[in-house]
Short mmCIF file of C-alpha atoms in Angstrom, two decimals:
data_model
loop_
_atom_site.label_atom_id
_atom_site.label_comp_id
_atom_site.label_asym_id
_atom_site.label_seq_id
_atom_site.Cartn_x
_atom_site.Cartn_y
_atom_site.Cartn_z
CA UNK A 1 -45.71 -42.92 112.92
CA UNK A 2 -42.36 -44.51 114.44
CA UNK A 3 -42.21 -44.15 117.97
CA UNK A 4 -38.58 -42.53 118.74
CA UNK A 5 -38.76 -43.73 122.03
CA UNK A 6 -38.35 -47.69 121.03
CA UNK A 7 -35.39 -48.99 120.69
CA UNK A 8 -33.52 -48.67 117.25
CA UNK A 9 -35.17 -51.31 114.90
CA UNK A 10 -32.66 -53.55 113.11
CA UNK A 11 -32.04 -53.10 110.01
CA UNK A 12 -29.23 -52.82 107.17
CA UNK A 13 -27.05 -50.01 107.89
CA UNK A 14 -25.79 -47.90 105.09
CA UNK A 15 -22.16 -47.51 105.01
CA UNK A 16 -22.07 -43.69 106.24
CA UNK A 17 -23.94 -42.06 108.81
CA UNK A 18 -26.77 -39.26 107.94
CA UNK A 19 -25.57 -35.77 108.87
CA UNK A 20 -28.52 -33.71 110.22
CA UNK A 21 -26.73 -29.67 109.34
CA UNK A 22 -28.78 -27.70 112.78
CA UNK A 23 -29.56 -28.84 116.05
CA UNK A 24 -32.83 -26.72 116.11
CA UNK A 25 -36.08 -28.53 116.76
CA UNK A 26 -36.51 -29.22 112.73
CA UNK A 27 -32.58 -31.23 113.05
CA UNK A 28 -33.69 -32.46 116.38
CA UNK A 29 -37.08 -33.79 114.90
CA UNK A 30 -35.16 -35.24 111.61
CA UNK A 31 -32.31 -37.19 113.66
CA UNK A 32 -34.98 -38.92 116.34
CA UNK A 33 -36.87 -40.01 113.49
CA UNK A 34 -34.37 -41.43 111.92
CA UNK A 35 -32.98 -43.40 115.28
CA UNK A 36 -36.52 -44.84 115.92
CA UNK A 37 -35.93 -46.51 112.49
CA UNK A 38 -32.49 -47.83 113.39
CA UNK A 39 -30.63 -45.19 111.11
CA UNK A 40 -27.25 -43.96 112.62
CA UNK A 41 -27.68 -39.89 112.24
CA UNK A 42 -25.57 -37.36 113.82
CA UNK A 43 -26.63 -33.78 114.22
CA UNK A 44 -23.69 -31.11 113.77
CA UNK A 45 -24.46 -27.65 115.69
CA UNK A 46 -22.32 -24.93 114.59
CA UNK A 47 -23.41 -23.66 118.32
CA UNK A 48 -22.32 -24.90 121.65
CA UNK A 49 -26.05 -25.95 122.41
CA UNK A 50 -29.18 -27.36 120.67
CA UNK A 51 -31.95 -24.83 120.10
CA UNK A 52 -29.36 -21.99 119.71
CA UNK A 53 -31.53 -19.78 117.54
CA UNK A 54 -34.38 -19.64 120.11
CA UNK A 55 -31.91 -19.07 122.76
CA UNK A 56 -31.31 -15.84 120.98
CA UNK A 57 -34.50 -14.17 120.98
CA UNK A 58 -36.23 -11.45 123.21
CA UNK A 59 -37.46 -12.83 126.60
CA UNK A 60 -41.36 -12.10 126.55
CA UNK A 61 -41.29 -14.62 123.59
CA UNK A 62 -44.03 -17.10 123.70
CA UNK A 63 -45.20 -19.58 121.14
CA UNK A 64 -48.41 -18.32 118.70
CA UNK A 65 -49.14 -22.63 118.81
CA UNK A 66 -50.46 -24.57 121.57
CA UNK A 67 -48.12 -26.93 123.61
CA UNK A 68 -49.77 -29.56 122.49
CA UNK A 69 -49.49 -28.73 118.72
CA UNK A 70 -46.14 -27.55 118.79
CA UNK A 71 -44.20 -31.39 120.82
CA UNK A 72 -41.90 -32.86 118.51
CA UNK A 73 -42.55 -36.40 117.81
CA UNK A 74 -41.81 -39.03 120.59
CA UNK A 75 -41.90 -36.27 123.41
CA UNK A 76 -44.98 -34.42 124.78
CA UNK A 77 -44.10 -30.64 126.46
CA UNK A 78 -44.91 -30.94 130.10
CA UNK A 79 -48.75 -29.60 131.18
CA UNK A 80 -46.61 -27.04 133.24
CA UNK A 81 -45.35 -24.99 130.24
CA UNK A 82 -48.88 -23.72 129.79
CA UNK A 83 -50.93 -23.56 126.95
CA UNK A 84 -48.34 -21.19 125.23
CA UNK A 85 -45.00 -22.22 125.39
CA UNK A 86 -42.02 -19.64 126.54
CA UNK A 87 -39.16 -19.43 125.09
CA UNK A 88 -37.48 -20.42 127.49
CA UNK A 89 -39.41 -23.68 128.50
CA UNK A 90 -38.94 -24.02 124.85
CA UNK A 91 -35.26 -23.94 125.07
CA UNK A 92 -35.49 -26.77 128.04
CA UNK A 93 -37.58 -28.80 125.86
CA UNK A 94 -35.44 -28.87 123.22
CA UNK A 95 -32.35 -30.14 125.61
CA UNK A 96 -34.84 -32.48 126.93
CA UNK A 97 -35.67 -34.03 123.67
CA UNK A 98 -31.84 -34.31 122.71
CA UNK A 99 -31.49 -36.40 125.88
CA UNK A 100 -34.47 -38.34 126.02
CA UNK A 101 -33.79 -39.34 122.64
CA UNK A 102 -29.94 -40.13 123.21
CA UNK A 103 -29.37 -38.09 120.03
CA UNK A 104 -25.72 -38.10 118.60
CA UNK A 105 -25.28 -34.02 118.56
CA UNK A 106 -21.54 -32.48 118.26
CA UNK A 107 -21.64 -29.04 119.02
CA UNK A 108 -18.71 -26.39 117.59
CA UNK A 109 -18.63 -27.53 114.27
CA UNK A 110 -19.66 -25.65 110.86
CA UNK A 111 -20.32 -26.88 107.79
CA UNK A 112 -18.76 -24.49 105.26
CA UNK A 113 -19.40 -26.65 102.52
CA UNK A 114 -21.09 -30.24 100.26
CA UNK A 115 -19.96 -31.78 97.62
CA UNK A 116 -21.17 -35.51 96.18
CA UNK A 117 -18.90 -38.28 96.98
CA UNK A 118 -16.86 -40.08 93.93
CA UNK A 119 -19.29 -42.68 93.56
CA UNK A 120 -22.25 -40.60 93.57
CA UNK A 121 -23.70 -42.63 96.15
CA UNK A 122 -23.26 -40.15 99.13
CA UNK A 123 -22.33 -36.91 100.27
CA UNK A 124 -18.67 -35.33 101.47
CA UNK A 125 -19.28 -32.35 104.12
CA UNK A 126 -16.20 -30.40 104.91
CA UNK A 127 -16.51 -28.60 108.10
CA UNK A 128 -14.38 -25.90 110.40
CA UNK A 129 -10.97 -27.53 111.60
CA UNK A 130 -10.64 -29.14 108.44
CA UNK A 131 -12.88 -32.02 108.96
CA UNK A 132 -13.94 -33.88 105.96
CA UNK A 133 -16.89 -35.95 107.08
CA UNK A 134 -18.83 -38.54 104.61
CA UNK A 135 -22.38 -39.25 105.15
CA UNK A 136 -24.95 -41.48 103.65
CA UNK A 137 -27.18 -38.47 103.09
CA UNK A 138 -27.63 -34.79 104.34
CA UNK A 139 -30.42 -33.08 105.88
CA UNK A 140 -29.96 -29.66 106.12
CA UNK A 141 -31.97 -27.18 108.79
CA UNK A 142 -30.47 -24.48 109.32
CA UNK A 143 -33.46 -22.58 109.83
CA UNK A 144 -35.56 -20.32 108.57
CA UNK A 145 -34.58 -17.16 110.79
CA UNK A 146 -30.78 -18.28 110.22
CA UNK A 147 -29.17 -14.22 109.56
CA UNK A 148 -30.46 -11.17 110.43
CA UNK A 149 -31.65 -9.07 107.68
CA UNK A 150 -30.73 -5.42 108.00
CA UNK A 151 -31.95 -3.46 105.09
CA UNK A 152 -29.15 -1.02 104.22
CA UNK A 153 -31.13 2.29 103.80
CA UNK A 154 -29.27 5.10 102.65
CA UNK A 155 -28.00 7.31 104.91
CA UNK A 156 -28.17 4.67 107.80
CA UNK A 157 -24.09 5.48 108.61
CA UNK A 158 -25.80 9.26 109.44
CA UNK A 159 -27.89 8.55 112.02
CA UNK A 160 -26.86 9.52 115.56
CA UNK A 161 -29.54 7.44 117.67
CA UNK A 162 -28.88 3.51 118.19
CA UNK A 163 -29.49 0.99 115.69
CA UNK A 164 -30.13 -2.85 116.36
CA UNK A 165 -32.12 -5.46 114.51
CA UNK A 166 -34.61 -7.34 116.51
CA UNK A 167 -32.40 -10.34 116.80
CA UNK A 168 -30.21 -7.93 119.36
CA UNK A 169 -33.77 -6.85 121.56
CA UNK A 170 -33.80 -8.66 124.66
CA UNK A 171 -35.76 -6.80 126.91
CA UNK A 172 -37.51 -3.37 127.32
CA UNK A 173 -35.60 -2.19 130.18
CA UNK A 174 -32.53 -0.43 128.22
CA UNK A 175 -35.15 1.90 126.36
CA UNK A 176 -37.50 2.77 128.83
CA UNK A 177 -38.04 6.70 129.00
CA UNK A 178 -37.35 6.70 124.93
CA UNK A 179 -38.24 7.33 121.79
CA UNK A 180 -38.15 3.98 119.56
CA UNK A 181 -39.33 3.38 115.97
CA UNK A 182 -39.70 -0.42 115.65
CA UNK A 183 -39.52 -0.77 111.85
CA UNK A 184 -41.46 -3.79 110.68
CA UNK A 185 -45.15 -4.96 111.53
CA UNK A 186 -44.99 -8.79 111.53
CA UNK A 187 -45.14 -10.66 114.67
CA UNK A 188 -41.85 -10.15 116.23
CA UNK A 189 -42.36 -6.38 115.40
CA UNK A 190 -45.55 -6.01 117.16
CA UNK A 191 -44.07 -8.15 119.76
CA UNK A 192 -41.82 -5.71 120.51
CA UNK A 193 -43.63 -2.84 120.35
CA UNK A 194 -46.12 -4.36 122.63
CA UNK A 195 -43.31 -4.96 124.66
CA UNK A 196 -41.47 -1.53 124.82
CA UNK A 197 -44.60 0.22 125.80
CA UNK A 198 -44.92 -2.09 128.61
CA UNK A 199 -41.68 -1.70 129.49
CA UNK A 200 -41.83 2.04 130.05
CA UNK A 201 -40.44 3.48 126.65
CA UNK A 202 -41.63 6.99 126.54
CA UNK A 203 -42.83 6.97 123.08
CA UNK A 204 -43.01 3.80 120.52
CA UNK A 205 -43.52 4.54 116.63
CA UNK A 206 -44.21 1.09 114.43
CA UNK A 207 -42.93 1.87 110.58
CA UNK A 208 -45.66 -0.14 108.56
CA UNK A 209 -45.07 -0.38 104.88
CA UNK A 210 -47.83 -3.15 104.22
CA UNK A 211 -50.64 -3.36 106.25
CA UNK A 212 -50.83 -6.39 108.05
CA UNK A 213 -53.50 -8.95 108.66
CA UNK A 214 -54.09 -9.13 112.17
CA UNK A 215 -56.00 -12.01 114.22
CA UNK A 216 -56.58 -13.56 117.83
CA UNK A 217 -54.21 -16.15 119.26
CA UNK A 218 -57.61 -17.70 120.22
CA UNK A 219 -61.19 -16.62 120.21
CA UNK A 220 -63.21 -18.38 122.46
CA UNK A 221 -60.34 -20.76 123.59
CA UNK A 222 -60.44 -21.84 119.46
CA UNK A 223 -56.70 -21.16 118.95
CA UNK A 224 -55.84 -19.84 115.42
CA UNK A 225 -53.43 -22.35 114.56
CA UNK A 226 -56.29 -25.21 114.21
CA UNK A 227 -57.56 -22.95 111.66
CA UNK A 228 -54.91 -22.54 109.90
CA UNK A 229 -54.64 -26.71 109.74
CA UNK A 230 -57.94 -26.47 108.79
CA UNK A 231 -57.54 -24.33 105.62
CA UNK A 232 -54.08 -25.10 104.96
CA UNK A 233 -55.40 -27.26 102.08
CA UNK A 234 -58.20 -25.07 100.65
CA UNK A 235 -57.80 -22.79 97.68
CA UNK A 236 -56.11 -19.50 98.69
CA UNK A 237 -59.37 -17.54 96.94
CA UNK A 238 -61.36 -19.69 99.18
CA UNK A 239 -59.62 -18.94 102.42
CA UNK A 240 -59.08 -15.06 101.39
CA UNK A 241 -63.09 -15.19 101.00
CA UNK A 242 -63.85 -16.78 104.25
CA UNK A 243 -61.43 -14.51 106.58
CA UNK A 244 -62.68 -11.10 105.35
CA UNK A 245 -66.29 -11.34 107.20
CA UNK A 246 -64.02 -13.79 110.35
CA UNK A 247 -61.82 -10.36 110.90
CA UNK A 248 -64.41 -7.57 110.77
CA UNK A 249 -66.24 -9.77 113.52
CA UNK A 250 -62.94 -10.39 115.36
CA UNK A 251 -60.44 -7.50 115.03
CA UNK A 252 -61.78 -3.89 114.98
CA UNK A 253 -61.19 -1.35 111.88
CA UNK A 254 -57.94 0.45 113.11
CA UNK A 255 -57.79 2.89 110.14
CA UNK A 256 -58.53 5.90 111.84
CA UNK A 257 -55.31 5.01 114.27
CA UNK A 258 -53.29 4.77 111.04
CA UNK A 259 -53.61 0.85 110.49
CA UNK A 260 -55.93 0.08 107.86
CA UNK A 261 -57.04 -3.31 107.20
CA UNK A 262 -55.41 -4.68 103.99
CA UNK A 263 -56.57 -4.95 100.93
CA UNK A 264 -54.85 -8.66 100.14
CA UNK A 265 -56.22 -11.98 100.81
CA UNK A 266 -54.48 -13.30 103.88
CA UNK A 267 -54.32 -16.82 102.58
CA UNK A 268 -52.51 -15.58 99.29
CA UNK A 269 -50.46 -13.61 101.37
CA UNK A 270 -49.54 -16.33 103.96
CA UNK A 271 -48.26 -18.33 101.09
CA UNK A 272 -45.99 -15.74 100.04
CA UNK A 273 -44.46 -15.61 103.58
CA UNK A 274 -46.16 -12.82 104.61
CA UNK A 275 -47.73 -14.83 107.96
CA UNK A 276 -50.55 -12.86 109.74
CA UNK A 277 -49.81 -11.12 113.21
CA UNK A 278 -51.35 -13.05 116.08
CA UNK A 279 -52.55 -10.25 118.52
CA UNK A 280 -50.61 -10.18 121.76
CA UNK A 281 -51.34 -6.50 123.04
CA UNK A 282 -51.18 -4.82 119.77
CA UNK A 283 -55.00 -4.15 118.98
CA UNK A 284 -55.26 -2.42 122.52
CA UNK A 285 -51.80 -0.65 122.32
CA UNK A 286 -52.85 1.16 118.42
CA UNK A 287 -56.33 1.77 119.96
CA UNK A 288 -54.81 3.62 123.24
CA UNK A 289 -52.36 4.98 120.99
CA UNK A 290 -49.31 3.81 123.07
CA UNK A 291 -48.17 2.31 120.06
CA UNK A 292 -48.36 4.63 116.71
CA UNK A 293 -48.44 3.13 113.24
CA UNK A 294 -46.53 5.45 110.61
CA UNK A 295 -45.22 4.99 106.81
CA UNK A 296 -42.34 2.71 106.35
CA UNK A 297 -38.65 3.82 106.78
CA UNK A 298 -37.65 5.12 103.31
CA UNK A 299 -33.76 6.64 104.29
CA UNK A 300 -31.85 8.39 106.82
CA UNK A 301 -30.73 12.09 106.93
CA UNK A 302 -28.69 14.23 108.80
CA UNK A 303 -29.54 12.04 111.22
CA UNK A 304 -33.25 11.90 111.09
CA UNK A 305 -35.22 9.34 109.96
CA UNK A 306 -37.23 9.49 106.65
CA UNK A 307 -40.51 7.87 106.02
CA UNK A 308 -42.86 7.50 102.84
CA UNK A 309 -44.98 9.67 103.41
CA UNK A 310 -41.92 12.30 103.46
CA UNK A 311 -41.87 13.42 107.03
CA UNK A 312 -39.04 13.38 109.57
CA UNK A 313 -38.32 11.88 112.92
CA UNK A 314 -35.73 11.67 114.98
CA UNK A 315 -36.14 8.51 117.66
CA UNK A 316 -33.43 7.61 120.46
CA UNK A 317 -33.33 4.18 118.84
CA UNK A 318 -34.56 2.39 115.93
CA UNK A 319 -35.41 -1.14 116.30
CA UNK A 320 -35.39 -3.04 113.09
CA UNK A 321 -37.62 -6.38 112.66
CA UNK A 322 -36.78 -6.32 108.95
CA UNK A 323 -36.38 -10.64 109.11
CA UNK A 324 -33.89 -13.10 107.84
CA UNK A 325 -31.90 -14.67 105.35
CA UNK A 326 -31.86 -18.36 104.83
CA UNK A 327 -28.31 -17.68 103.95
CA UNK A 328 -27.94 -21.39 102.42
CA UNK A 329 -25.44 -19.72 99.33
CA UNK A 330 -22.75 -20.05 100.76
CA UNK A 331 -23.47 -23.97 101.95
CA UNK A 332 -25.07 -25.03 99.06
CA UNK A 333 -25.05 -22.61 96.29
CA UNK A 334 -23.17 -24.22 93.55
CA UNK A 335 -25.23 -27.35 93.63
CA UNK A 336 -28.21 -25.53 91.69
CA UNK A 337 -30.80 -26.27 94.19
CA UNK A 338 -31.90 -22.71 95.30
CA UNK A 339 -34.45 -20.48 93.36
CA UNK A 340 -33.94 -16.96 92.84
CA UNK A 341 -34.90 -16.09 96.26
CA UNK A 342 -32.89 -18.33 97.83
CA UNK A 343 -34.89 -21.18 98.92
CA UNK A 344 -34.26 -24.62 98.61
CA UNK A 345 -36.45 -25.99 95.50
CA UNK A 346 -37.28 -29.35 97.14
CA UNK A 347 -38.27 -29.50 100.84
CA UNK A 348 -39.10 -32.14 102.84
CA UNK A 349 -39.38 -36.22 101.93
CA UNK A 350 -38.56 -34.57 98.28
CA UNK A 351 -34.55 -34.44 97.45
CA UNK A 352 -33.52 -32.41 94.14
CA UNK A 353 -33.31 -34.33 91.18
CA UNK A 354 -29.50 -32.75 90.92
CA UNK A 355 -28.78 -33.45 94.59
CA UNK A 356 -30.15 -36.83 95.17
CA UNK A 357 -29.70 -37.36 98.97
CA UNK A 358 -30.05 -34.06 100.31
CA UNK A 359 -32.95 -32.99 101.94
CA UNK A 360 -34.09 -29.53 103.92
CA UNK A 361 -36.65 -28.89 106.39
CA UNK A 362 -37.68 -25.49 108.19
CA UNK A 363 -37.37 -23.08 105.09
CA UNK A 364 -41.23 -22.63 105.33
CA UNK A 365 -43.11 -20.35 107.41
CA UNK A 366 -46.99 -21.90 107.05
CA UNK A 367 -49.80 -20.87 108.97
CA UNK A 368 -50.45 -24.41 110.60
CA UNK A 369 -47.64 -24.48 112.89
CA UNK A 370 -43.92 -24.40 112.38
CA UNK A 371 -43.02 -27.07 115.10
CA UNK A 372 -46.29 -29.09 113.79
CA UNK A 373 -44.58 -29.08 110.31
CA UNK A 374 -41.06 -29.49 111.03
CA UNK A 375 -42.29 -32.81 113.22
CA UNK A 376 -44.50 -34.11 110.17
CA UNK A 377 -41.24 -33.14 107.92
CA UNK A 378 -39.45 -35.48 109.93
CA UNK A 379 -41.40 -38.45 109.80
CA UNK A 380 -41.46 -37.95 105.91
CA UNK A 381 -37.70 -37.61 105.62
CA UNK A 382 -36.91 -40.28 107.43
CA UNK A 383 -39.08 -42.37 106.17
CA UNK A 384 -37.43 -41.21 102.23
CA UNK A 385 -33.91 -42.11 103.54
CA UNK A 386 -34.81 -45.38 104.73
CA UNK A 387 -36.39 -46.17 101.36
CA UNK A 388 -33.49 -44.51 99.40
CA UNK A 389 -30.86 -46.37 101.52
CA UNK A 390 -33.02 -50.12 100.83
CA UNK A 391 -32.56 -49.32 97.42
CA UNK A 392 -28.84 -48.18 97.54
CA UNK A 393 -27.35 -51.07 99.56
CA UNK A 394 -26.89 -54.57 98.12
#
């Protein structure tokens, strides 16, 4: 692995600087690894800071992945975070890593657009204020939790009580003494229900349309990330074997509280982006029954909320953590390297075969470790546009 803390190495440079799109900790990652090989990249932020998408979410926010699995390459995270990183010492390591590194990071500027350059060799970005900027290649990381996904149920424009998606919940405080239905039982919506009964709400429903799989942060100080390195490259059947007898040992049968173990592998599920919910406070909370698991949010009427299961409620606030769009369309749509869902067809070292150049990181969501991945990601990419450049200048 280069070590982005040596100096540049020298080498050719290619005619146009590589334009990292995101200065979250996958563009971060990208642009230092790309330095440490002597390779001129420039990260544009549409923000006016790196790390602008963690600076965004609620407060009680800690990492699922150890410190030490979760450092971006060239920089350990100081001892003093802890074990599980805040999201705010998060936020500091990010700024940290932009310094230490001496990354070149413009802030304020949005790319709205890519097209290839005349002589196919490169790539023409045209960003807000009319900038036209050519670069040697793009690597775009936008992020995987880019824009919030609101489901638009019918009805919605009916209901009386207030209506936010979980990228707009900071903190408990504003809803304590209330009714809330968090809709949405992945990790940010247990989060937050965790968190709203802590912080005093009078009464906290949790919509559930799937039932999730649930396991331990760490069991016996083994976190669950190193198992989900472990597996990551065993057959899904395997895995989904292996974890049923792992989770009746680990996490109790919650049916009876209305949250029944599922009835899906959790590997097969993980690959479909359905992650598994590491327990923070949510086992305890459905046990107590401070938090209450009911059918998913089917509608809205006359201001009431409508469930599956076809009964009625009427909370102070509904909190939705319904998840994101890539929202890469609109960036790069016509260039025929999305799928039908949206997601970039190549990721990582691999470019498209009709975009030669381009590159994406952080549109995954795998069970090792985002920040593990999007620092592995890195190295690969880099190491691709070196070799593509070699082979591209005379």
């Amino acid at each position: 692995m280069a070590d982005p803390t040596a100096p540049p190495t020298t080498r050719p440079q290619p005619p146009h600087p590589v334009y990292v799109i995101g200065g979250g900790p996958g563009g971060l990652a990208v642009a230092a690894a790309l330095r440490a090989r002597g390779v001129r990249a420039v990260v544009l932020e549409k923000s006016g800071h790196v790390g602008a998408s963690w600076r965004g979410h609620y407060d009680r926010l800690h990492l699922h992945t150890t410190r030490r699995l979760s450092a971006l390459p060239g920089l350990a995270m100081p001892r003093a975070f802890g074990r599980w990183v805040s999201r705010d010492n998060l936020v500091r390591y990010l700024e940290k890593y932009a310094e230490h590194h001496r990354l070149d990071v413009v802030t304020g500027v949005e790319v709205t657009g890519l097209e290839r350059t005349a002589d196919g060799t490169g790539w023409l970005l045209r960003a807000t204020g009319g900038r036209e900027l050519t670069g040697s290649a793009v690597v775009v990381a936008t992020g995987h939790n880019h824009t919030p996904r609101l489901p638009d149920w019918p009805g919605r424009d009916t209901y009386r009580g207030e209506l936010l998606h979980a990228a707009d919940y900071r903190a408990p405080a504003p809803f304590a003494g209330k009714d809330v239905l968090v809709v949405g039982v992945g990790n940010t919506g247990a989060e937050i229900a965790v968190d709203l009964v802590e912080g005093g709400a009078a009464r906290v429903r949790l919509a559930v349309r799937t039932a999730p799989h649930i396991v331990r942060r760490s069991t016996a100080g083994w976190p669950a990330q190193l198992t989900g390195i472990l597996c990551r490259r065993l057959p899904a059947a395997l895995v989904d074997r292996l974890a049923v007898p792992f989770a009746r040992i680990s996490v109790p049968d919650l049916s009876a509280h209305g949250l029944p173990r599922p009835d899906t592998g959790l590997y097969s599920r993980a690959r479909q982006g359905a992650i598994p919910v590491q327990d923070v406070g949510l086992i305890d909370a459905v046990r107590k029954g401070r938090v209450e698991p009911v059918a998913a949010v089917e509608s809205f009427e006359d201001g009431k909320v409508v469930l599956a299961d076809g009964s009625r409620i009427e909370p102070d606030a509904v909190i939705a953590a319904t998840g994101y769009r890539r929202a890469l369309e609109g960036l790069v749509g016509d260039l025929g390297v999305l799928d039908a869902r949206g997601r970039p067809t190549a990721h990582g070292r691999r470019t498209p075969k009709r975009a030669p150049g381009l590159y994406f990181t952080g549109f995954t969501n795998p069970i090792s470790g985002m920040l593990r991945e999007l620092s592995r990601d890195a190295e690969k990419i880099a190491r691709a546009i070196v070799r593509r450049s070699r082979k591209l200048t005379p």
